[in-house]
CSV table of C-alpha atoms in Angstrom, one decimal:
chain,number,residue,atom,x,y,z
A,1198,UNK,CA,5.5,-69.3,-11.5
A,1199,UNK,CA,5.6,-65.7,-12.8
A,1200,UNK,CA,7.5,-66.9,-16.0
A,1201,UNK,CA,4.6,-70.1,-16.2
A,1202,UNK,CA,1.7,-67.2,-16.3
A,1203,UNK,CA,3.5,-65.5,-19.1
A,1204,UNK,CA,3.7,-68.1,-21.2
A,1205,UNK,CA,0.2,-68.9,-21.2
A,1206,UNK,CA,-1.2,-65.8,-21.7
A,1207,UNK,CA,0.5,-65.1,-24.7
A,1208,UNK,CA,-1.6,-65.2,-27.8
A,1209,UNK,CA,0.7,-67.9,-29.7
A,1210,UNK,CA,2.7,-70.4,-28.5
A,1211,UNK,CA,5.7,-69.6,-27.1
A,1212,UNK,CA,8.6,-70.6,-24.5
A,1213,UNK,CA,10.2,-69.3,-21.6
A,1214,UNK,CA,13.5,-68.9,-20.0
A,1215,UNK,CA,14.2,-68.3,-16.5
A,1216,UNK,CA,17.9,-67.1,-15.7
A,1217,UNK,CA,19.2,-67.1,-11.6
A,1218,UNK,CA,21.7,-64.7,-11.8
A,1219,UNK,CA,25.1,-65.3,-9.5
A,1220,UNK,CA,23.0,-67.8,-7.3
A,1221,UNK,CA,24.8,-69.2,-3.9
A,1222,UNK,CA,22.7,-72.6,-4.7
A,1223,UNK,CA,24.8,-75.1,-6.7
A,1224,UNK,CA,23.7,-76.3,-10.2
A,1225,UNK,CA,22.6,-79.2,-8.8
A,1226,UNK,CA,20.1,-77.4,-6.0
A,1227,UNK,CA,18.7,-75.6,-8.9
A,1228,UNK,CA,18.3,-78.5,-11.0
A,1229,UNK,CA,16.8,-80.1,-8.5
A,1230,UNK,CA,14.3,-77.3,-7.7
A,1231,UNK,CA,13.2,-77.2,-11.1
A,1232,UNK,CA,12.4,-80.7,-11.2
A,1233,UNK,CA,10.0,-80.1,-8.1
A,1234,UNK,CA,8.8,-77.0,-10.1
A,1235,UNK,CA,7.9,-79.1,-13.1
A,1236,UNK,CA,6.2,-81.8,-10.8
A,1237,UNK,CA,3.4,-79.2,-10.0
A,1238,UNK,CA,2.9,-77.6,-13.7
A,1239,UNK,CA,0.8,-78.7,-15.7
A,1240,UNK,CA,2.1,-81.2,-18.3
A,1241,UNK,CA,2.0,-79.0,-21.5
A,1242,UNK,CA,3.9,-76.1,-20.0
A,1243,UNK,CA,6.6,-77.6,-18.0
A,1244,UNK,CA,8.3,-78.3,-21.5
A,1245,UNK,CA,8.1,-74.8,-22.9
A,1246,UNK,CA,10.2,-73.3,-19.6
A,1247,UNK,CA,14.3,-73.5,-19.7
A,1248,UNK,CA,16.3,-73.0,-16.8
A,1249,UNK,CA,20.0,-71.5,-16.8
A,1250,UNK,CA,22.8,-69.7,-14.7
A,1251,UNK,CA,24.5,-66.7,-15.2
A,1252,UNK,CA,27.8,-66.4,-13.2
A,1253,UNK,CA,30.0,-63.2,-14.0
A,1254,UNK,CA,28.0,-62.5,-16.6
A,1255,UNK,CA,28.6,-66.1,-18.7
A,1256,UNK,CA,25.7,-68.4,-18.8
A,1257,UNK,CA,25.5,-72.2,-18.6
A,1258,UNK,CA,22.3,-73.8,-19.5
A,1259,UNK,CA,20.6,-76.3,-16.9
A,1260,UNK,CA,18.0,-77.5,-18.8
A,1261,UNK,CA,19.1,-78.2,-22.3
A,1262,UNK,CA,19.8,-75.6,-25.2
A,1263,UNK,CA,17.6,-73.0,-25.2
A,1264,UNK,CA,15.6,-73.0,-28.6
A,1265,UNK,CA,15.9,-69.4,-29.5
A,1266,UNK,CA,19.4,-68.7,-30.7
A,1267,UNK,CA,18.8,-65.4,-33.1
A,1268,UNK,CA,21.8,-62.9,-32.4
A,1269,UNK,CA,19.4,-60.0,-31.4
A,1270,UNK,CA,17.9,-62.1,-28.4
A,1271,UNK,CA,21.5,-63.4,-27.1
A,1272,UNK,CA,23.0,-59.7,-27.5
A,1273,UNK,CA,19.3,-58.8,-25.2
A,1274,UNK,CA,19.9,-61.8,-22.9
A,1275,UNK,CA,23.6,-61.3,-22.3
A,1276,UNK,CA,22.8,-57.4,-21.9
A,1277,UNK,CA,20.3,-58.3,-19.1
A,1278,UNK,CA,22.5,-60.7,-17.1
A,1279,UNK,CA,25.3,-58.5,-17.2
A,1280,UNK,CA,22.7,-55.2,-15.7
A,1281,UNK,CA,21.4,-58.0,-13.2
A,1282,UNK,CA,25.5,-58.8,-12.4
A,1283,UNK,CA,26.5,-55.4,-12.1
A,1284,UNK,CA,23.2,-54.1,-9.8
A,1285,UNK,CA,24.1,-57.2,-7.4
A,1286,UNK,CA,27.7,-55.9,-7.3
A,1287,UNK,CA,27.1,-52.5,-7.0
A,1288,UNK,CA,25.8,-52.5,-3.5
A,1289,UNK,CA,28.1,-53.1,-2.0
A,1290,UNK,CA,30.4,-49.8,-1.6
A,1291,UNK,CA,34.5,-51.2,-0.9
A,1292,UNK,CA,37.3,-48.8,0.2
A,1293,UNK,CA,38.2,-48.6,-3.5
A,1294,UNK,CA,35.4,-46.7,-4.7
A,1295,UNK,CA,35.1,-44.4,-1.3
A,1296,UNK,CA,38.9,-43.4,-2.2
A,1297,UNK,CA,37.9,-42.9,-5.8
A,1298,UNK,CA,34.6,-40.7,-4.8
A,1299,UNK,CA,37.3,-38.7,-2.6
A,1300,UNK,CA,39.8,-37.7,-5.2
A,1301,UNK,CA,37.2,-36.9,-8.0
A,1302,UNK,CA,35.8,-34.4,-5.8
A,1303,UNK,CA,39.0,-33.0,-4.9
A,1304,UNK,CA,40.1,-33.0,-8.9
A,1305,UNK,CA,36.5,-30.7,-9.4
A,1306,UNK,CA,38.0,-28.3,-6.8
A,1307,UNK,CA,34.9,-28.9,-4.8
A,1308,UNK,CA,34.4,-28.4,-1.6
A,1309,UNK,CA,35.4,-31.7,0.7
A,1310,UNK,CA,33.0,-33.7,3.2
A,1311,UNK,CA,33.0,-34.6,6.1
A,1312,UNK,CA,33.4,-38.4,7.2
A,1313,UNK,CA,29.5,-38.5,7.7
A,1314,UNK,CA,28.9,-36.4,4.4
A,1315,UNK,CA,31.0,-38.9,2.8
A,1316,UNK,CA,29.4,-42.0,4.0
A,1317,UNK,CA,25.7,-40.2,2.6
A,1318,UNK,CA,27.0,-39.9,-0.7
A,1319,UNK,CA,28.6,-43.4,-0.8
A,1320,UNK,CA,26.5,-45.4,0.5
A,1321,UNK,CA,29.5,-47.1,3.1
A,1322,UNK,CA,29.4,-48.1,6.1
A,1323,UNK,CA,31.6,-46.3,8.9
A,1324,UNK,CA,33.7,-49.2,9.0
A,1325,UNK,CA,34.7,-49.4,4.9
A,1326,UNK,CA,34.6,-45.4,4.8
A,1327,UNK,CA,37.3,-45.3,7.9
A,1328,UNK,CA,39.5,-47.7,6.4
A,1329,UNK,CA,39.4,-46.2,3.3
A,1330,UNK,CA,41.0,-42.7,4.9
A,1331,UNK,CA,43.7,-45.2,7.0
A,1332,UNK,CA,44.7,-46.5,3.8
A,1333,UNK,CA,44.5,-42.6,2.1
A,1334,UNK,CA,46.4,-41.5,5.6
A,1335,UNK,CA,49.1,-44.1,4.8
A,1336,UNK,CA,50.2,-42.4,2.1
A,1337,UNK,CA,50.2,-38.9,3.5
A,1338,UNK,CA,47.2,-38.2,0.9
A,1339,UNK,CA,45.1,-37.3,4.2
A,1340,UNK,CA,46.2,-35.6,6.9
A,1341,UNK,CA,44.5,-34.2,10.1
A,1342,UNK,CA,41.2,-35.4,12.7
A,1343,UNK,CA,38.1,-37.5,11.1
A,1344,UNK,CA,35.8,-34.5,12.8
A,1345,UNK,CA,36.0,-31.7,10.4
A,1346,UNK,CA,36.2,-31.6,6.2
A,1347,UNK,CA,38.8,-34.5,4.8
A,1348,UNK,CA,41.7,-32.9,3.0
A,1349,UNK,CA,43.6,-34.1,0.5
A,1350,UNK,CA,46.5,-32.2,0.7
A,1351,UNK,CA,49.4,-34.7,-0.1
A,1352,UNK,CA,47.4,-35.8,-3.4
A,1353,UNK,CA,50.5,-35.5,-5.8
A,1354,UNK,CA,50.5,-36.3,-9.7
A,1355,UNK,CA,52.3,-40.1,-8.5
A,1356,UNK,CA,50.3,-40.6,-6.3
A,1357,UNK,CA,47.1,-39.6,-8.2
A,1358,UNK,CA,48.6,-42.4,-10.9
A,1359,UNK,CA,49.0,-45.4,-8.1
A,1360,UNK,CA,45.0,-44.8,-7.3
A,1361,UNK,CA,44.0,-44.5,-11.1
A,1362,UNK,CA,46.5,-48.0,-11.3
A,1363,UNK,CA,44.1,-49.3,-8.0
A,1364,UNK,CA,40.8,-47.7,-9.5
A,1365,UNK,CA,41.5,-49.7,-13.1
A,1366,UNK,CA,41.7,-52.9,-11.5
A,1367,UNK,CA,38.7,-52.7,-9.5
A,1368,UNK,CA,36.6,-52.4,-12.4
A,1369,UNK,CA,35.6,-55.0,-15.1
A,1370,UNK,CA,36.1,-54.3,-19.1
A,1371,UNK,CA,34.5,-55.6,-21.8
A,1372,UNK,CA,36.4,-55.9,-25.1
A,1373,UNK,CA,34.8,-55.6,-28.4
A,1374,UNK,CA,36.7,-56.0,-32.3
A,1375,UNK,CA,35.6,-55.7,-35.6
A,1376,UNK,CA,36.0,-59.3,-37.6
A,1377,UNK,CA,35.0,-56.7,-40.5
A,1378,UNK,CA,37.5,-53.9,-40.4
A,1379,UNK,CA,34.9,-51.8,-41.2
A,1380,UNK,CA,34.0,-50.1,-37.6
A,1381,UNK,CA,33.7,-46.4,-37.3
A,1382,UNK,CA,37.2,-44.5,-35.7
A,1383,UNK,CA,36.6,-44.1,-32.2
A,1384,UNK,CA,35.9,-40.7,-32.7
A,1385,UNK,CA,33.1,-41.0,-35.2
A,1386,UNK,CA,31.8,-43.6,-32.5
A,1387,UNK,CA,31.9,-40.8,-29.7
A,1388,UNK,CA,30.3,-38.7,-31.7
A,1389,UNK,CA,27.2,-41.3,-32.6
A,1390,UNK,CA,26.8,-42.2,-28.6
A,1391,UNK,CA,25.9,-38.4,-28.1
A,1392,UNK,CA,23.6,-38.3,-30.9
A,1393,UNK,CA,21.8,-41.8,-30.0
A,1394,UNK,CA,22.3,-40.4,-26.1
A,1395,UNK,CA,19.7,-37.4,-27.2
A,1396,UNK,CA,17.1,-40.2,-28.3
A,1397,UNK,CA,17.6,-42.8,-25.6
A,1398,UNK,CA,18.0,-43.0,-21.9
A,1399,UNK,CA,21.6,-43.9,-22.1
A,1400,UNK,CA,23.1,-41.3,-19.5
A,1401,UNK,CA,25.1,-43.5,-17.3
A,1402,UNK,CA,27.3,-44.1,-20.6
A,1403,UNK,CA,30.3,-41.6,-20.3
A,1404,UNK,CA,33.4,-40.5,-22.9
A,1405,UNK,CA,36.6,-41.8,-21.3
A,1406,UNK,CA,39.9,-42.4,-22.0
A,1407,UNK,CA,42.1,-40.8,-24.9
A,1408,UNK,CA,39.6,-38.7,-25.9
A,1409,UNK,CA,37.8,-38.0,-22.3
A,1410,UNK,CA,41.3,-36.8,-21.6
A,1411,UNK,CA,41.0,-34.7,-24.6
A,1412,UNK,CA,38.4,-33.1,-23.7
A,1413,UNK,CA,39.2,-32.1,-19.9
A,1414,UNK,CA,43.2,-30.8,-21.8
A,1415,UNK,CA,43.0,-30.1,-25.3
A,1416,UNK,CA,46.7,-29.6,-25.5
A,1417,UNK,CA,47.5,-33.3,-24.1
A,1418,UNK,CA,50.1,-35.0,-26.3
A,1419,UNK,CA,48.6,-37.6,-28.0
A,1420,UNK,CA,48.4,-37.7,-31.8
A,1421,UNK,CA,44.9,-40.5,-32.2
A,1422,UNK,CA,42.7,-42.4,-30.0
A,1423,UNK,CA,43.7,-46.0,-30.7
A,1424,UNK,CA,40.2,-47.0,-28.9
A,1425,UNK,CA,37.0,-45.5,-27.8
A,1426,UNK,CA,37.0,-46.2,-23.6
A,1427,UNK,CA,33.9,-45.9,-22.0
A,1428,UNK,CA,32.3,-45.7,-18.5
A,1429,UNK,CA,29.4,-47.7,-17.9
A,1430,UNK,CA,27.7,-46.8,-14.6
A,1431,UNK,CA,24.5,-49.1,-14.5
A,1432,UNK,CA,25.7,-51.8,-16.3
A,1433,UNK,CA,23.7,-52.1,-19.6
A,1434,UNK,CA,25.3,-52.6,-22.1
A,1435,UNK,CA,22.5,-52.5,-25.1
A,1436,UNK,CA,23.8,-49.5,-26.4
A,1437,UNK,CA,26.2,-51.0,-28.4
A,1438,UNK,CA,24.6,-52.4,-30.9
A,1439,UNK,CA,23.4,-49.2,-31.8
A,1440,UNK,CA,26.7,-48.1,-31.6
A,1441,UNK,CA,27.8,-50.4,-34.4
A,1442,UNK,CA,26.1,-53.9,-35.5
A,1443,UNK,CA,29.4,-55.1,-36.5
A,1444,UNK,CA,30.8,-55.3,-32.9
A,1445,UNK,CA,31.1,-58.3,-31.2
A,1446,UNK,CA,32.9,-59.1,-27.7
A,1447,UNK,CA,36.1,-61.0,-27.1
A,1448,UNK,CA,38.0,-62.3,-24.5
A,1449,UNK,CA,41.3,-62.9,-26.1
A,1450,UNK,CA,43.7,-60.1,-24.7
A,1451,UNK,CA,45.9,-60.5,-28.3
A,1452,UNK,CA,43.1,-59.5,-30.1
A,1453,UNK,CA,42.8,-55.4,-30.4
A,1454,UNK,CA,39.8,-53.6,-29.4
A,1455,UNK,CA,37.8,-50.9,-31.1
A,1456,UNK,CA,35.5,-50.4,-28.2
A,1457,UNK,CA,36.2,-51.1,-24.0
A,1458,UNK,CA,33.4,-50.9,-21.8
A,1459,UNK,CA,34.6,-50.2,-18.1
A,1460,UNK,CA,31.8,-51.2,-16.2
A,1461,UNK,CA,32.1,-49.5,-12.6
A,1462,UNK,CA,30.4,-47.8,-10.0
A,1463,UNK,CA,30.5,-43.9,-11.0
A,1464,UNK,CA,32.8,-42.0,-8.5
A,1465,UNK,CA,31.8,-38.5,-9.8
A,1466,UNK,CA,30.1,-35.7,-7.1
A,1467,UNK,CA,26.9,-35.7,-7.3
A,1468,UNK,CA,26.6,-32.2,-8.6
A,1469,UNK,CA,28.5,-33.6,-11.7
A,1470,UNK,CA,26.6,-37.2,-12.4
A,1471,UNK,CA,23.4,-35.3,-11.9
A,1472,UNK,CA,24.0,-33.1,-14.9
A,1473,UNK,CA,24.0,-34.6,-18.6
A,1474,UNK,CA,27.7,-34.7,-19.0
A,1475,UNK,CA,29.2,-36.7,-21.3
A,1476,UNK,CA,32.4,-36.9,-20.3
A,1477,UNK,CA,33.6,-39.8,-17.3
A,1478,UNK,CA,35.2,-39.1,-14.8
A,1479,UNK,CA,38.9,-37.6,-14.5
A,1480,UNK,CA,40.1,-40.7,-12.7
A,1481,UNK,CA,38.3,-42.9,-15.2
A,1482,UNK,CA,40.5,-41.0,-17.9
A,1483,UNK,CA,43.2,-41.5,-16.3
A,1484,UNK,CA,42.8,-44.7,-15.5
A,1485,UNK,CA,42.5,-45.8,-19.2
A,1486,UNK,CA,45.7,-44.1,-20.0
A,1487,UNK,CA,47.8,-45.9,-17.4
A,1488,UNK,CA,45.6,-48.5,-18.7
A,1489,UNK,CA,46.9,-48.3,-22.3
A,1490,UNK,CA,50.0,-47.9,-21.4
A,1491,UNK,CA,50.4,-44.4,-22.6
A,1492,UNK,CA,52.8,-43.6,-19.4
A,1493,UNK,CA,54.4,-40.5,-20.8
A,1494,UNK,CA,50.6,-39.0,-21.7
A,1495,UNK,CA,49.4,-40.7,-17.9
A,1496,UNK,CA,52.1,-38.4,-16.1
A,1497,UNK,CA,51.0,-35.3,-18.0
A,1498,UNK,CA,47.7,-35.8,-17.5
A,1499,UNK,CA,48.3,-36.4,-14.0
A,1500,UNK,CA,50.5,-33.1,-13.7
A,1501,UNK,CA,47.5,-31.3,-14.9
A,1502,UNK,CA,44.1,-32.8,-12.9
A,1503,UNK,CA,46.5,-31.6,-9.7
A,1504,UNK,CA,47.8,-28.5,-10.9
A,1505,UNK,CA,43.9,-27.0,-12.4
A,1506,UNK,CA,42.5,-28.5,-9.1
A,1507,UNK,CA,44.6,-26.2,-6.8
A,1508,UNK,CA,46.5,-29.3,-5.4
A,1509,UNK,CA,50.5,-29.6,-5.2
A,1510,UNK,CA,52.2,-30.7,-8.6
């Protein structure tokens, strides 16, 4: 009804589109709905409104082909569905991401939290923030009662790499290539997200991978960033355009990417995402490594996040 008020009270004609977004109704229940929808509209609006689904962040029209196709609108649309995707996702916390909010705050060399402490700042419930510290106790990366500050004394550099390993595949990526050739060197692109980030409100878009790594260890042994990584904490993903026009995303894995967006909930303290830093975080980096399969520069990096954060290497 909202979308049927907007189109008539624009000043020319124009259409709408209504997109559910990861609905638990089937396509038929919708279509059906709309139909019933359309049976109480008035005659000359009910053909101006198009009806479609978005599931993980593809879309299947329900009513047709929508009639406006330009590339700016999609790259808008698809950017929307994939911030609606991602919010809907997002809340709710799993044992991953309570594990990965751990260990970044232990690689800051901040001060641990407490079991309730640690439930406030991730949102989990007791049950998913208690099996979290089983699995973490498991391992011998925790040690010691639930009643006092968690510990992570056993966090050694392999193990640090089997919860980066865990932490990648928790997250979702999306791909982009250059048909052209012509994209900017992932460090030239680095450099043009801080500039655009000084203009925009694009602060949940962090510097990870090679050259996130590069940043935390200068000395890291890696001669070029074959790709610029990304963290993407809120899901929008309408920065990239900006970032270069050329860009488009792929899903075929034999195709090589200039640009990955790792779309994920943002396991940094607080004290850290509150801040404008640009740089993801150290498990992110990490992550991307083991992710590239860069598994000599993984274990070095690895050696150093435990040895600067005081922990055993």
């Amino acid at each position: 009804m909202a979308l049927a008020y907007a189109v008539t009270s624009t000043s020319r004609p124009s259409t709408g589109l209504c997109v559910i977004a990861d609905s638990r109704l089937s396509d038929g229940r919708l279509r059906a709905e709309w139909e019933r929808f359309r049976g109480i509209v008035r005659s000359d609006i009910g053909p101006r409104l198009y009806l479609a689904a978005a599931k993980n962040g593809e879309l299947m029209y329900l009513e047709g082909a929508h009639p406006v196709t330009s590339d700016a609108f999609m790259r808008a649309l698809l950017a929307a569905v994939h911030a609606e995707s991602f919010a809907a996702g997002g809340k709710r916390v799993t044992r991953q991401q309570v594990k990965a909010a751990l260990v970044e705050r232990a690689l800051w060399g901040l001060p641990p939290l407490t079991l309730a402490d640690l439930r406030r700042q991730t949102g989990a419930s007791y049950q998913t923030a208690d099996a979290a510290l089983v699995e973490l106790q498991m391992t011998d990366v925790v040690s010691g009662m639930r009643d006092g500050p968690i510990l992570l004394n056993g966090l050694r550099p392999h193990l640090l790499r089997k919860l980066a390993d865990e932490h990648a595949s928790a997250r979702r990526s999306v791909r982009f290539v250059d048909p052209t050739g012509d994209a900017r060197a992932p460090g030239a692109m680095a450099e043009r997200l801080l500039s655009l980030r000084r203009r925009h409100d694009w602060h949940k878009v962090a510097v990870a991978g090679v050259l996130g790594a590069w940043r935390y260890f200068p000395d890291i042994n890696i001669t070029a960033a074959p790709r610029l990584d990304l963290s993407v904490y809120d899901g929008d993903q309408s920065f990239v355009a900006r970032l270069d026009a050329g860009l488009v995303s792929t899903d075929d894995p034999s195709r090589k990417p200039v640009l990955v967006l790792h779309m994920q909930r943002d396991c940094r303290p607080p004290e850290v995402a509150a801040r404008p830093y640009t740089t993801a975080a150290r498990l992110d980096c990490l992550a991307d490594l083991e992710e590239l399969g860069l598994q000599a520069d993984a274990r070095e990096f690895a050696h150093a996040l435990c040895r600067l954060a005081g922990l055993a290497a």
